[in-house]
Short mmCIF file of C-alpha atoms and ligand atoms in Angstrom, two decimals:
data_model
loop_
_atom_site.label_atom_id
_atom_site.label_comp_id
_atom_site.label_asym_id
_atom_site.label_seq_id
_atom_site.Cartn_x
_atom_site.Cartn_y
_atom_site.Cartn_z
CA UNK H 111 117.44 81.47 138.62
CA UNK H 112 118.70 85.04 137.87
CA UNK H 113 116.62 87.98 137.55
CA UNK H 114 117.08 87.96 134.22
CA UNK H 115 116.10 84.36 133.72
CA UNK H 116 112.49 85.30 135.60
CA UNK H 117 111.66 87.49 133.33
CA UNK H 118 109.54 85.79 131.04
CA UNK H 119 106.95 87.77 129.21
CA UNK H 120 106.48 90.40 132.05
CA UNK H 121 107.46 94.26 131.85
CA UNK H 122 110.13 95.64 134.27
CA UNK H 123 110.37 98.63 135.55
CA UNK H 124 114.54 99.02 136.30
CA UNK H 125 114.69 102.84 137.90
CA UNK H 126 118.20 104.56 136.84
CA UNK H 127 119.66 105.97 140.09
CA UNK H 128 121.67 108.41 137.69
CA UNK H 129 118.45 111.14 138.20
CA UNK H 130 118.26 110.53 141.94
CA UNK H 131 119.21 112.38 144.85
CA UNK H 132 122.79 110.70 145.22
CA UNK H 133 122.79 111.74 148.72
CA UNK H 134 119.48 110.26 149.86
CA UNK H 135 120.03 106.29 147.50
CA UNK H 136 118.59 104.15 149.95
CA UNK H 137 115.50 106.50 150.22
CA UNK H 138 115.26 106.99 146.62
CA UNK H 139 115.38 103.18 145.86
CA UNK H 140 112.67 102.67 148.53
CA UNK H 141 110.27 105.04 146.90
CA UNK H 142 110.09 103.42 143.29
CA UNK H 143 109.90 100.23 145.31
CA UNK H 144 107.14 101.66 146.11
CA UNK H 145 105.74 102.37 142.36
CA UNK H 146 106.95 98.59 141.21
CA UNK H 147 110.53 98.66 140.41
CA UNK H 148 112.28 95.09 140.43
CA UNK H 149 115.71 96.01 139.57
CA UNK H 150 117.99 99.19 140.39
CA UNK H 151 119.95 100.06 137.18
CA UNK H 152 123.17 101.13 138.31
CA UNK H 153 125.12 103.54 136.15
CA UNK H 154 129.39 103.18 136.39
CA UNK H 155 131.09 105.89 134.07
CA UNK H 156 134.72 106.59 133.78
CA UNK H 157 135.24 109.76 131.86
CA UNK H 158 137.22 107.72 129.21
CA UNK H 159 134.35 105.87 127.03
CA UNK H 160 131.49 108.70 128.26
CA UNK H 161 132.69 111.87 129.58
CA UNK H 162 130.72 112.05 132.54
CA UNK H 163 132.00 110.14 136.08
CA UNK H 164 130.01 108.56 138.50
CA UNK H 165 130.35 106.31 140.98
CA UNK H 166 131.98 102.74 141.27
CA UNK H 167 131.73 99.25 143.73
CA UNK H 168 131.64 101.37 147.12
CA UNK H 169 128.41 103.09 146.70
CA UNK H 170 127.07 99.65 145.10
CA UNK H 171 127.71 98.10 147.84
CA UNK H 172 126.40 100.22 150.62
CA UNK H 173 122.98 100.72 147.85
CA UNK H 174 122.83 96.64 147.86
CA UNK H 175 123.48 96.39 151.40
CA UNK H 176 120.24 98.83 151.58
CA UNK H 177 117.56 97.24 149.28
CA UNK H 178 116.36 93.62 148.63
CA UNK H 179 115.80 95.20 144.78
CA UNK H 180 118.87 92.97 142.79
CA UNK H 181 120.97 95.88 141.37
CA UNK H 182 122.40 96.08 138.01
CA UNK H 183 125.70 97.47 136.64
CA UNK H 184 125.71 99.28 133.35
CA UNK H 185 129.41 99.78 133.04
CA UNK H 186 130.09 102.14 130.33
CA UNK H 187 133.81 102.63 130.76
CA UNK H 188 136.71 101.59 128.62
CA UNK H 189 138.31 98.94 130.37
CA UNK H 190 135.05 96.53 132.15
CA UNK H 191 137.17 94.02 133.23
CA UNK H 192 139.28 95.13 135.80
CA UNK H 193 136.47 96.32 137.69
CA UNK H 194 134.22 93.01 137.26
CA UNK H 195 135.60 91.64 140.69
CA UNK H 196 134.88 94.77 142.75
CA UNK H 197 131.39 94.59 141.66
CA UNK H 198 130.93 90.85 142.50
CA UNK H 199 132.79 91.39 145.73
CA UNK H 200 129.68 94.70 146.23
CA UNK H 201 127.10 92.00 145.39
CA UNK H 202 125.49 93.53 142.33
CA UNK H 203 123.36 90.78 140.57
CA UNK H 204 124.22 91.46 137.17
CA UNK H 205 126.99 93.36 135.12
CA UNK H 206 126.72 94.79 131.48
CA UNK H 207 129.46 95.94 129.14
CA UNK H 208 130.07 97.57 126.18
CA UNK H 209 131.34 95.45 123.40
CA UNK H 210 132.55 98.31 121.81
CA UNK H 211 135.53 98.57 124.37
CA UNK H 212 135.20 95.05 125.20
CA UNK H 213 138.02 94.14 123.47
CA UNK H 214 137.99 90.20 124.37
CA UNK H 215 134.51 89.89 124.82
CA UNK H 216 134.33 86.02 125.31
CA UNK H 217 136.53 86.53 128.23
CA UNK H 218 134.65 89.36 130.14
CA UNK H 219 131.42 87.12 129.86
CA UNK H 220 132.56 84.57 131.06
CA UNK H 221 134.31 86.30 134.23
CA UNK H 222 130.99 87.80 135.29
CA UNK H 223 128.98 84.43 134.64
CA UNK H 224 132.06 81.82 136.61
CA UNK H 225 131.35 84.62 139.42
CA UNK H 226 127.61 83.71 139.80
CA UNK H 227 125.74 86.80 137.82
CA UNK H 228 124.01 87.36 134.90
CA UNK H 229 125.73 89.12 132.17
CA UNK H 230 124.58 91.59 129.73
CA UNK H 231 125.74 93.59 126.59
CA UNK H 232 124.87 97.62 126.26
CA UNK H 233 124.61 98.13 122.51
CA UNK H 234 125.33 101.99 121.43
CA UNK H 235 122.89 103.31 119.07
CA UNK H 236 124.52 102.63 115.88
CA UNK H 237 126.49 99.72 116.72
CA UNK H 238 124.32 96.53 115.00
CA UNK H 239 123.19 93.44 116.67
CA UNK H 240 125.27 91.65 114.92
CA UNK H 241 127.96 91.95 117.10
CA UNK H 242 126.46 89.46 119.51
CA UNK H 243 126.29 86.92 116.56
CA UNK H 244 128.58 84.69 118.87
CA UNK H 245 127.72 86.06 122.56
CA UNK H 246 124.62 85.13 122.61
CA UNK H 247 125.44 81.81 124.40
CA UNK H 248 127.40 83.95 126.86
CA UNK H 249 124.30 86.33 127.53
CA UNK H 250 121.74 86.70 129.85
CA UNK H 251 120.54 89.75 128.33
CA UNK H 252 120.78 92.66 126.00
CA UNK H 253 120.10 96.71 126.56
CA UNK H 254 119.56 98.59 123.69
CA UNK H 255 120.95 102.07 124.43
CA UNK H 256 118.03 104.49 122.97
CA UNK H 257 120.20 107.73 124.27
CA UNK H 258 124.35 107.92 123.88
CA UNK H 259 125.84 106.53 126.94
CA UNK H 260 126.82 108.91 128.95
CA UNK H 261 123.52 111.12 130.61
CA UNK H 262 120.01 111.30 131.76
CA UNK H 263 117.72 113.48 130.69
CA UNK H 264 119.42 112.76 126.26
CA UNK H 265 116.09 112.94 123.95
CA UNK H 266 114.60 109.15 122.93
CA UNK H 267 116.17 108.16 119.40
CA UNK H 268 113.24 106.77 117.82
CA UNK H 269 115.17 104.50 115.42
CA UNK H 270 115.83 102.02 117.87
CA UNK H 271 112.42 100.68 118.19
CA UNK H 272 113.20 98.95 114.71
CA UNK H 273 116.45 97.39 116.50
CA UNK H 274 114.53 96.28 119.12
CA UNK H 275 112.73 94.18 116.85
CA UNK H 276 115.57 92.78 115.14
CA UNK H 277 116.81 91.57 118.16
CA UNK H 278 113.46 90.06 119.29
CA UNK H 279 113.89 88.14 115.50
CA UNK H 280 117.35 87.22 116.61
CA UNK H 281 116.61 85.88 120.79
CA UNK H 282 114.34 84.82 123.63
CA UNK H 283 116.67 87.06 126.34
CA UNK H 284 114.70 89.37 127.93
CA UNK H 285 115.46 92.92 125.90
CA UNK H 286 116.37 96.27 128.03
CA UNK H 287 115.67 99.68 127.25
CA UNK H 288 117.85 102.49 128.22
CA UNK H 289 117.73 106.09 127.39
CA UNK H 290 114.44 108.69 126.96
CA UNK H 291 112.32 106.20 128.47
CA UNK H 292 109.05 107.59 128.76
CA UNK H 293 105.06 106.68 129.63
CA UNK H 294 105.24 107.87 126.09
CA UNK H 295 108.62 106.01 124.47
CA UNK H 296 108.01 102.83 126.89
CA UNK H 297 104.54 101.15 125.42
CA UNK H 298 107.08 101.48 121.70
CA UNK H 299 109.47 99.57 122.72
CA UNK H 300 107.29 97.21 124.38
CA UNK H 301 105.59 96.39 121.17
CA UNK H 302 109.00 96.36 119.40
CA UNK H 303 109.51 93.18 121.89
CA UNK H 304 111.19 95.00 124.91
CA UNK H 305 110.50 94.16 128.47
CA UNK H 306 112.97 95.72 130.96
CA UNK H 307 112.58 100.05 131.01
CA UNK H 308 115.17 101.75 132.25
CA UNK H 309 113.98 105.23 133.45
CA UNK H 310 115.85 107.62 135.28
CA UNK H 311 114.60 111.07 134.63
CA UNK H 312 111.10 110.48 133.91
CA UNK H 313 110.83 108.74 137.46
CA UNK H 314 113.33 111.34 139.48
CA UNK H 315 112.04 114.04 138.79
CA UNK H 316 108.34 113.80 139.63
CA UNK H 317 106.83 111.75 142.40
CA UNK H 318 109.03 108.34 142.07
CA UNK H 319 106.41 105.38 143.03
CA UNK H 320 103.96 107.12 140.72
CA UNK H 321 105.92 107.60 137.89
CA UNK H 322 107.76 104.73 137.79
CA UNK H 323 104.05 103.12 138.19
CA UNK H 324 102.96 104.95 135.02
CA UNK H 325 106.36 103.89 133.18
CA UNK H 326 105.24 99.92 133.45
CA UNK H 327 101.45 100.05 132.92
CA UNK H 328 102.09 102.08 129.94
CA UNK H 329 104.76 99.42 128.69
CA UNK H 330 102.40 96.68 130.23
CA UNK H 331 99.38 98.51 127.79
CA UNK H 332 101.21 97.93 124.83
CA UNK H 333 101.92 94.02 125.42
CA UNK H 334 99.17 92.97 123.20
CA UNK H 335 100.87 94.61 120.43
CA UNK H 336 104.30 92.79 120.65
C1 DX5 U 265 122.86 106.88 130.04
C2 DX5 U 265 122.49 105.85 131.06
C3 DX5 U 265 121.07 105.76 131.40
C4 DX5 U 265 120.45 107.05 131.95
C5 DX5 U 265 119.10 107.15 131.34
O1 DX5 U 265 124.20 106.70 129.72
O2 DX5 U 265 122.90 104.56 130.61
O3 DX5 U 265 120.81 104.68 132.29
O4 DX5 U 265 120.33 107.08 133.33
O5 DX5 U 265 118.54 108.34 131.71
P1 DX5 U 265 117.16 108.87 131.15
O6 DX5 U 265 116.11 107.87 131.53
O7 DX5 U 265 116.99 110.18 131.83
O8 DX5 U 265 117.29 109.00 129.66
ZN1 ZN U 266 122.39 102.83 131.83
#
């Protein structure tokens, strides 16, 4: 089974590396081991769909060739599927797209699923659920942007606890959160019916194991209310 697939009813914590010290990964990843993290959320822009530019398949594959944390690709770049084979050659265990540049979105699913990983939609704040009316077969999972793609450190846009809960009405896949998360934001969209938190600035730039630690018990706190 998938990471995705274990999920179940737990709460994640899935560290952005976009806040870390790029030229210390390995070390970085280690340390919110350290506080709990299970996943390494993995952030590939292309100055086309965001206008920032990061990094691509190499530096996956030297971070998954240094942690036994499965890492996951948020590719927020205008054309996902060319790349899709350079990340399953790096070994990343799951790839998400945006399915507002996803142009054949059917297609891209099923590429990253026939290679073996789970495969995930990144929905922009104001683009509806709806658009995964007929992906959801296709999906292992959904992240609900709560920043515009694009940067760390964006201020938490509150509305999206109420989509979080309309996609909680609308599937059992485990629900990621991406963008302000917060000790503060997190235990929301817990209750909304999230379960993975994406946090990269709130865990890089303090004392990572304890702040990442703080992250999930806060979400984990607010479980009883979902
Ligand atoms: C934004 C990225 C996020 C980013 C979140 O485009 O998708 O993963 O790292 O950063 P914070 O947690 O600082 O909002
Ligand atoms: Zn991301």
């Amino acid at each position: 089974m998938g990471f995705f697939g274990s999920v179940g009813g737990r709460v994640v914590g899935a560290p952005s590396i976009l806040a870390a010290d790029f030229a210390n990964l390995a070390e970085e990843v280690r340390r919110v081991r350290d506080g709990g993290a299970e996943l390494v959320h993995f952030d590939v822009m292309d100055n086309h769909f965001v206008p920032n530019l990061t990094v691509g398949p190499a530096v996956a594959a030297a971070l998954v060739e240094s942690t036994d944390l499965p890492v996951d690709a948020h590719l927020q770049v205008m054309r996902p599927d060319s790349l899709i084979p350079a990340f399953v050659e790096a070994g990343v265990a799951s790839i998400q797209v945006q399915p507002e540049v996803t142009l054949h979105l059917h297609r891209t699913l099923e590429a990253i699923k026939n290679a073996g990983l789970e495969a995930g939609c990144a929905l922009n704040p104001t683009t509806s659920p709806s658009v995964l009316e007929y992906a959801w077969p296709y999906l292992d999972y959904v992240n609900v942007m709560s920043v515009n793609p694009g940067f760390g450190g964006q201020a938490f846009i509150p509305e999206m606890t109420e989509k979080v809960r309309r996609l909680r009405e609308l599937t059992d896949l485990p629900i990621q959160v991406d963008g302000g998360i917060t000790a503060e934001t997190a235990p929301l969209m817990v209750a909304a019916g999230a379960r993975v938190l994406v946090a990269g600035s709130a865990v890089f730039r303090g004392d990572r194991a304890a702040e990442m630690r703080k992250i999930v018990e806060a979400g984990e706190g607010a479980l009883g209310d979902a």
